Short mmCIF file of C-alpha atoms and ligand atoms in Angstrom, two decimals:
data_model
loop_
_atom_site.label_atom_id
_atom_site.label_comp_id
_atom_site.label_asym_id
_atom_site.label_seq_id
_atom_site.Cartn_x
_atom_site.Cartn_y
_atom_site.Cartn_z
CA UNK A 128 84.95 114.63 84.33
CA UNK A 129 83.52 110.64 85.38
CA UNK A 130 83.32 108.26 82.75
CA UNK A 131 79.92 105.86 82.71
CA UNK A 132 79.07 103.24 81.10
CA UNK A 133 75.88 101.32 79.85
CA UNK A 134 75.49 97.38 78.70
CA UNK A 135 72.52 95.09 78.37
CA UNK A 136 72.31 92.21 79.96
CA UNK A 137 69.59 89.04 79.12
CA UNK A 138 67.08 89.05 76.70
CA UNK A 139 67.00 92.06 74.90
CA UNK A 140 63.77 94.42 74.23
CA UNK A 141 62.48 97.15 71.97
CA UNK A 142 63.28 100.30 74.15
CA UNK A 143 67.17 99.61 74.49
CA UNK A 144 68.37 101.58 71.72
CA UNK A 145 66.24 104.80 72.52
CA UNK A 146 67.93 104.33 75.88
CA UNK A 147 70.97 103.97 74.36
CA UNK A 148 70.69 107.19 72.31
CA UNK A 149 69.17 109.06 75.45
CA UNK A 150 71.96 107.65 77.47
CA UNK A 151 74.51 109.11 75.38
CA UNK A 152 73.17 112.38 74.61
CA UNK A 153 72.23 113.41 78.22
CA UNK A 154 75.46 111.77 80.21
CA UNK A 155 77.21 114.31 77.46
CA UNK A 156 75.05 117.07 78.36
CA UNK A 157 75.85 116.63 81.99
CA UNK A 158 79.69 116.65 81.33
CA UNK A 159 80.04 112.63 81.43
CA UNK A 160 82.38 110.81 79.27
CA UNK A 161 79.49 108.00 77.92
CA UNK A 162 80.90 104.44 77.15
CA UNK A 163 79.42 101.39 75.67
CA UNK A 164 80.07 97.86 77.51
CA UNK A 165 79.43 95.20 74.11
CA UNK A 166 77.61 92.23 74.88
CA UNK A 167 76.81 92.33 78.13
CA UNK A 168 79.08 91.20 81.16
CA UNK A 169 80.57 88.79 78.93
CA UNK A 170 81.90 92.07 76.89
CA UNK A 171 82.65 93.53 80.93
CA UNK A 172 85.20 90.53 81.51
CA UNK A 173 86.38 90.64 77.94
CA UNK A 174 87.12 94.43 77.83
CA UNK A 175 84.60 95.08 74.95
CA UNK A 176 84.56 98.56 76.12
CA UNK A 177 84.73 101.64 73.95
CA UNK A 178 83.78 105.36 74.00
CA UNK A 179 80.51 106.01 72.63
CA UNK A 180 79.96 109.11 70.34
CA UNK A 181 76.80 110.68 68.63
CA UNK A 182 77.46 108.92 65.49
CA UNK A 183 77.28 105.67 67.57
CA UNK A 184 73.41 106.21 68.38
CA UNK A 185 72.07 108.15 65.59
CA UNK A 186 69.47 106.12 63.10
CA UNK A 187 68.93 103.68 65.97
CA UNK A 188 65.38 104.87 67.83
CA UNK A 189 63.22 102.99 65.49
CA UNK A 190 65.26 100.05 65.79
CA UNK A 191 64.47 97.21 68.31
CA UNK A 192 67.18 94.85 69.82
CA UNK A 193 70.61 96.53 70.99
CA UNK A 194 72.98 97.98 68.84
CA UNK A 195 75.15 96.89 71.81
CA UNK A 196 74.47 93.70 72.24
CA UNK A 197 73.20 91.49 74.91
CA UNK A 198 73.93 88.04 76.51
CA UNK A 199 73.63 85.82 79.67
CA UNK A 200 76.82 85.68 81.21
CA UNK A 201 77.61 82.50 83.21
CA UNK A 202 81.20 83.72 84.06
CA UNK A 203 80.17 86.61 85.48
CA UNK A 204 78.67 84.56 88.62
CA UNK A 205 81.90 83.93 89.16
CA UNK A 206 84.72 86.29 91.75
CA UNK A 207 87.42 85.60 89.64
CA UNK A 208 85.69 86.87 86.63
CA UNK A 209 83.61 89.86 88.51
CA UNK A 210 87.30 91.13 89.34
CA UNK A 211 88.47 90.85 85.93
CA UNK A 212 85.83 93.12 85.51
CA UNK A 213 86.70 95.75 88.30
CA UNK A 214 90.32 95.74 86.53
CA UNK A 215 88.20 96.53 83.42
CA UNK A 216 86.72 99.47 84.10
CA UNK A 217 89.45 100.64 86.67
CA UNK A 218 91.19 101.11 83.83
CA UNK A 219 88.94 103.06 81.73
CA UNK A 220 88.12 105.22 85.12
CA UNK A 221 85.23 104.00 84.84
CA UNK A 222 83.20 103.88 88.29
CA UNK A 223 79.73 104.48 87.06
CA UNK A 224 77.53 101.90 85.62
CA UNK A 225 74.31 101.19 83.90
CA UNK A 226 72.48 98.00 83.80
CA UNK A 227 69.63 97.26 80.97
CA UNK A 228 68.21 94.09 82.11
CA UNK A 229 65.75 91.41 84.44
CA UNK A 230 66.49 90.59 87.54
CA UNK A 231 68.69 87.90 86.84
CA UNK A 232 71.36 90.27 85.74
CA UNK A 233 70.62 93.13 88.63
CA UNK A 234 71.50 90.04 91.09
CA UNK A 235 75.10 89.74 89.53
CA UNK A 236 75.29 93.52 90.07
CA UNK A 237 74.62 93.70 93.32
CA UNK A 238 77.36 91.13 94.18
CA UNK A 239 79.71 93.36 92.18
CA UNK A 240 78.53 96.02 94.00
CA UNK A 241 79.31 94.53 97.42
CA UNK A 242 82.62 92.84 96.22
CA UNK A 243 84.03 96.35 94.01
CA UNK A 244 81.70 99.24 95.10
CA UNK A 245 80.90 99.85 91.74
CA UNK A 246 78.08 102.45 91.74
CA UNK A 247 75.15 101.41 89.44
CA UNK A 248 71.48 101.78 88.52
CA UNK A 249 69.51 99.01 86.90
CA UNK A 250 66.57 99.72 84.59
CA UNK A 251 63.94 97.07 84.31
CA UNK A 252 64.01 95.57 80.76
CA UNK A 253 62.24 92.41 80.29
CA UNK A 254 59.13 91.77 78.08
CA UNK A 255 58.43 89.02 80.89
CA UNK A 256 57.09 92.19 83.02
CA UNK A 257 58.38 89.92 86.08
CA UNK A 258 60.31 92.62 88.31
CA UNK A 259 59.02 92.90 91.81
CA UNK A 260 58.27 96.44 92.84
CA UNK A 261 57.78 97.92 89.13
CA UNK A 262 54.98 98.45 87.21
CA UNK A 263 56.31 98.86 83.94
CA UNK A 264 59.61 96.96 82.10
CA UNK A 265 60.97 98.41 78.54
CA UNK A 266 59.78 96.68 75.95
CA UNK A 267 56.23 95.26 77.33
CA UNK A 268 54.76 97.61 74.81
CA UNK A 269 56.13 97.19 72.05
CA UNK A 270 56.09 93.30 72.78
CA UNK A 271 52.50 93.14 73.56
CA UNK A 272 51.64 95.35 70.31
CA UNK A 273 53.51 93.31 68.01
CA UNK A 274 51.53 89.95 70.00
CA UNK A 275 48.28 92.47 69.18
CA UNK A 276 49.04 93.09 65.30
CA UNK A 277 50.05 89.05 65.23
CA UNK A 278 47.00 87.43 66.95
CA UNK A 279 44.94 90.04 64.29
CA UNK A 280 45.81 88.27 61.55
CA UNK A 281 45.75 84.53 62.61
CA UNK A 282 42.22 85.02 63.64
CA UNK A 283 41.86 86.14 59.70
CA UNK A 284 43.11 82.52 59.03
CA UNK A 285 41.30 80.87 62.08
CA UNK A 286 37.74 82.34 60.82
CA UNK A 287 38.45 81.59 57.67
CA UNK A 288 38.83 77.80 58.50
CA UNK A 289 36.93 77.17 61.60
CA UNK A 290 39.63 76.34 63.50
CA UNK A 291 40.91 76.96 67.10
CA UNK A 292 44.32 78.42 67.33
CA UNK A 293 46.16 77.74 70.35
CA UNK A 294 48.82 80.85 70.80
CA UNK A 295 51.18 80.82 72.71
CA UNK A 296 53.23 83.59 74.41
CA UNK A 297 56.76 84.20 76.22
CA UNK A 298 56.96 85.43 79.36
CA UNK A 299 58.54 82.24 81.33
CA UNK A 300 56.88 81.77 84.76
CA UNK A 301 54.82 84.77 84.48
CA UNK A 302 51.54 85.48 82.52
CA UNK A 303 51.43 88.71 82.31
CA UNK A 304 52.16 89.39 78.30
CA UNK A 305 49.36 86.30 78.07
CA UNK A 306 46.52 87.58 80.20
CA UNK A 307 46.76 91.41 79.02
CA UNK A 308 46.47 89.93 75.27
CA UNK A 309 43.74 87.47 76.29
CA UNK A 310 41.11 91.11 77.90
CA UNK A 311 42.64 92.85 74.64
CA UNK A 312 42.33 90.59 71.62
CA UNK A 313 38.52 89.15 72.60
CA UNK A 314 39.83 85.60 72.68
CA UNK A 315 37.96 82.49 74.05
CA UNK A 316 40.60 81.10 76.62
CA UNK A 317 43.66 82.10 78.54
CA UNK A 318 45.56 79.73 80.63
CA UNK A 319 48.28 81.15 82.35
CA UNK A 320 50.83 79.77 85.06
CA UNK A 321 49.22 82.11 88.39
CA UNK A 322 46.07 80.76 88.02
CA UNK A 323 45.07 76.74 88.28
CA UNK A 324 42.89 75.62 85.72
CA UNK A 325 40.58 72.75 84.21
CA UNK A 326 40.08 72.27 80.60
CA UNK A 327 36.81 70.04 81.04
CA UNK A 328 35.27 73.03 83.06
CA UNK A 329 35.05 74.83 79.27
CA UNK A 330 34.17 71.65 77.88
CA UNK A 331 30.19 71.89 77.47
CA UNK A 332 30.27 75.75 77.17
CA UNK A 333 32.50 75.31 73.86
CA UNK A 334 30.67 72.29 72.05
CA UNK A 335 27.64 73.96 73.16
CA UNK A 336 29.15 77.67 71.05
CA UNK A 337 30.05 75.17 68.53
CA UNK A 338 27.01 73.46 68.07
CA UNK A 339 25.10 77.27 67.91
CA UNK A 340 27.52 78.26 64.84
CA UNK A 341 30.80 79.24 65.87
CA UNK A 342 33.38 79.15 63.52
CA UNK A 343 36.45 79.33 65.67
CA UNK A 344 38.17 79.71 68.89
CA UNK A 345 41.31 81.52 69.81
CA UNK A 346 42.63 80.58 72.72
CA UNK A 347 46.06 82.22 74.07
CA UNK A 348 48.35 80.32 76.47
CA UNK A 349 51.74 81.56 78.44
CA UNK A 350 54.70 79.51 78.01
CA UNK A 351 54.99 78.59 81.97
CA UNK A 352 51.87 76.67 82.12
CA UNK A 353 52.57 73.33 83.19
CA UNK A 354 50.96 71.41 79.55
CA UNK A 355 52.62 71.66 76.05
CA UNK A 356 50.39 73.96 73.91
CA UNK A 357 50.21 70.97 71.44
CA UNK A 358 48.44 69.50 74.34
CA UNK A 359 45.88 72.01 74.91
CA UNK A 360 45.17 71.76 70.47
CA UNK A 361 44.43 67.90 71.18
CA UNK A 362 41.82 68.98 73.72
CA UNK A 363 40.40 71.17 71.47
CA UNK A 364 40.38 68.39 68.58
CA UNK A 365 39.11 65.61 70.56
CA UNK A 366 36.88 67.03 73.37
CA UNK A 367 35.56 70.02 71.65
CA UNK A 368 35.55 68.36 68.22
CA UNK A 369 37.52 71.25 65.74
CA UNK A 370 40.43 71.10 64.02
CA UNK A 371 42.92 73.01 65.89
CA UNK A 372 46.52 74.36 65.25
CA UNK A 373 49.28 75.46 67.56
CA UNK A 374 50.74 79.18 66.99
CA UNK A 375 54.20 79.58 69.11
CA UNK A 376 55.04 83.40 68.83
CA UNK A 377 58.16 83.34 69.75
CA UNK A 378 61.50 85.63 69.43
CA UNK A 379 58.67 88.17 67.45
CA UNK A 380 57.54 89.40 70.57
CA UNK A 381 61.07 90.50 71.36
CA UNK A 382 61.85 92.37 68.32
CA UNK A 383 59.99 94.88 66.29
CA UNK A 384 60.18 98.78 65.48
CA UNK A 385 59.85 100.49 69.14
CA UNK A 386 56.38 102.08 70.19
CA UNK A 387 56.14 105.59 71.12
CA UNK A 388 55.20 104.50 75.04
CA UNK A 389 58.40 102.35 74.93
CA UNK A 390 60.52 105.12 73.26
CA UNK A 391 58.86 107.84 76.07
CA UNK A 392 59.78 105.55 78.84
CA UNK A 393 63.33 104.75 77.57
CA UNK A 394 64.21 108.48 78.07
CA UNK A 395 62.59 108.71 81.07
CA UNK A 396 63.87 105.66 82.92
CA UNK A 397 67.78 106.74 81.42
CA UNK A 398 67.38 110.37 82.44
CA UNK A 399 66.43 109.44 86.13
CA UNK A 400 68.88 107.28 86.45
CA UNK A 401 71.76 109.35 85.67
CA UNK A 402 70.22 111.74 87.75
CA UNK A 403 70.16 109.18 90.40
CA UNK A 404 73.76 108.42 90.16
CA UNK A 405 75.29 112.29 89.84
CA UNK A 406 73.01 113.05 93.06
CA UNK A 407 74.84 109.82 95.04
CA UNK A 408 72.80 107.16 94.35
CA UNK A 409 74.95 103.90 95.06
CA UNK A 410 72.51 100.71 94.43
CA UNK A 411 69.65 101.22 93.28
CA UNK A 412 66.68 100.31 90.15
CA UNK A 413 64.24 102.89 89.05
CA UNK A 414 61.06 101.68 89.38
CA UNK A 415 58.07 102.96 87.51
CA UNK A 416 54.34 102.37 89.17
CA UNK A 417 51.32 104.89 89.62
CA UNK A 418 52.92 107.13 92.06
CA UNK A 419 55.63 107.94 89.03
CA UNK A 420 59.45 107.22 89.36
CA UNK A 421 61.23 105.93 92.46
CA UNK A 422 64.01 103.95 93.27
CA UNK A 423 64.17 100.47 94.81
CA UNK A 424 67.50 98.28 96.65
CA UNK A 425 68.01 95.50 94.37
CA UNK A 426 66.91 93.34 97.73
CA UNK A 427 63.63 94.38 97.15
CA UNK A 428 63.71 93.83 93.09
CA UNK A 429 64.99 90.36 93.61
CA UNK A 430 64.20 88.70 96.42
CA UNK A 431 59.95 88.19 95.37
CA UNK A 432 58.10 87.32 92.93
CA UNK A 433 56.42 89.74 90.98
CA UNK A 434 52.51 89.50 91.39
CA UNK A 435 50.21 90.00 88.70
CA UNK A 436 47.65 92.64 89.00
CA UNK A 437 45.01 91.19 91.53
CA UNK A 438 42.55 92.90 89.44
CA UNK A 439 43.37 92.11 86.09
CA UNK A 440 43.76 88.28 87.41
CA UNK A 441 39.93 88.77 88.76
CA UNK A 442 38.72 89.11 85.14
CA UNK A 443 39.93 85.83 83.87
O1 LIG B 518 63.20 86.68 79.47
C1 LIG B 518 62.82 87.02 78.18
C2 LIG B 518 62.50 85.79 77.37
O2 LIG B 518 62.13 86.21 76.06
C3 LIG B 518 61.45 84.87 77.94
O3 LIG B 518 60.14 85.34 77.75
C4 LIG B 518 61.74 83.58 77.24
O4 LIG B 518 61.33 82.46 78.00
C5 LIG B 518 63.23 83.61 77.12
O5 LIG B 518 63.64 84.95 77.23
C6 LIG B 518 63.77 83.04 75.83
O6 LIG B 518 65.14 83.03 75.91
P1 LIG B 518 66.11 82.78 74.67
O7 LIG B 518 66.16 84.03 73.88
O8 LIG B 518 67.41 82.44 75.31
O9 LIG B 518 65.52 81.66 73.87
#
């Protein structure tokens, strides 16, 4: 009988806790001994380890977050700490190990795995959609749906008072959770760190809509671009001449009642993986593009940037 265990690492996302249930319920069905790592690798060097059970995981799908818990470790970049660790889980036999996180947090795991051979497999969670060689992340749904349902009802408020909203998403240095609400939500401007842009080349082309009766503009903006979004408002106020209000989303588009797509992909991303590790997988992260599953060396994961979609970046 091998004991596994689970934690989640970084910024948590709707999805973990239908992995979580998944991961208990099949590691049981395949004659595993399931444990839960609390908090992350801070809860790894602290021993915050305990058996999971069935009554641990049920009434949890429909919640977003972690039942778990989740942080950013600093120790755990540290050898002294990372073998604290090793001690950890020697002692609970424990020489399996799943990771719920970004890329950050798969980097600390592959030192651990060279330092204590401690066999994992990562699954990409990030709403920041910002792993290289993955198509998919949990919690990019659910995080662009609850971006979707917000966005609907400011532009209630923006029509109503001819103004231009300036909205502005998470998603660090990457744009991705920006541009795929800017083609989905009809709005007038998108400005996104991959792609260099000019605010007085919309200039005329705005006062010009404004002029022929438009009542408002919404424009969305990532959080990596390199101006504030208050910024980007003043432009709107003082070149374009409307009153203009700044919209920061925020820790929303982390939370929220998990979609079915991000439930679906929970239990399949958890199933392969423990798959992956009972047929000798050592080091690896499923990966999820068109071809289906497949498994990547956290080399690969980590050592690019992800690119977005050459094609979605044509329409903007
Ligand atoms: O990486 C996920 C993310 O939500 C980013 O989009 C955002 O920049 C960051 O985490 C926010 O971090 P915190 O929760 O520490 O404020």
């Amino acid at each position: 009988m091998k004991n596994i265990a689970i934690l989640c690492s970084g910024g948590d996302v709707s999805g973990m806790n239908p992995a979580l249930k998944r991961f208990v319920e099949y590691t049981k069905e395949k004659g595993l001994t399931p444990f839960f790592i609390y908090d992350g690798y801070e809860g790894l060097i602290d021993n915050n380890i305990k058996e999971a059970s069935y009554s641990d995981v049920s009434g949890i799908i429909n919640r977003g977050g972690t039942k778990i818990g989740s942080a950013r470790s600093k120790r755990f970049m540290q050898k002294k700490y990372r073998k604290i660790a090793k001690e950890n889980l020697n002692t609970l036999a424990i020489d399996l190990l799943m990771v719920l996180g970004g890329d950050g947090s798969f980097r600390g795991l592959d030192t651990f795995y060279k330092e204590h051979k401690v066999k994992f497999c990562g699954i990409p969670s990030t709403i920041d959609n910002d792993i290289n060689g993955t198509d998919y992340c949990l919690g990019i749904d659910t995080s662009l749906n609850i971006i979707k349902t917000s966005i609907d009802a400011i532009r209630d408020t923006a029509s109503s008072f001819s103004r231009a909203f300036v909205i502005e998403t998470m998603g660090r240095d990457c744009g991705y959770l920006a541009l795929i609400t800017h083609l989905t939500s009809g709005s007038e401007l998108c400005l996104i760190p991959e792609k260099e842009y000019n605010l007085k080349s919309y200039e005329n082309k705005f006062k010009t809509e404004v002029a022929n009766g438009r009542r408002y503009f919404i424009a969305i903006v990532s959080e990596g671009i390199r101006q504030d979004s208050q910024e980007i408002a003043d432009w709107f106020e003082e070149k374009v001449g409307i009153e203009s209000r700044v919209s920061v989303l925020g820790h929303i588009q982390r939370g929220g009642n998990p979609t079915v797509k991000d439930r679906l992909m929970a239990y399949k991303f958890v199933t392969h993986a423990v798959d992956a590790l009972l047929d000798g997988k050592e080091e690896s992260v499923i990966c999820y593009d068109r071809f289906g599953f497949n498994f990547k060396g956290i080399e690969e994961v980590t050592s690019k940037t992800k690119e977005l979609d050459r094609e979605l970046l044509s329409y903007l």
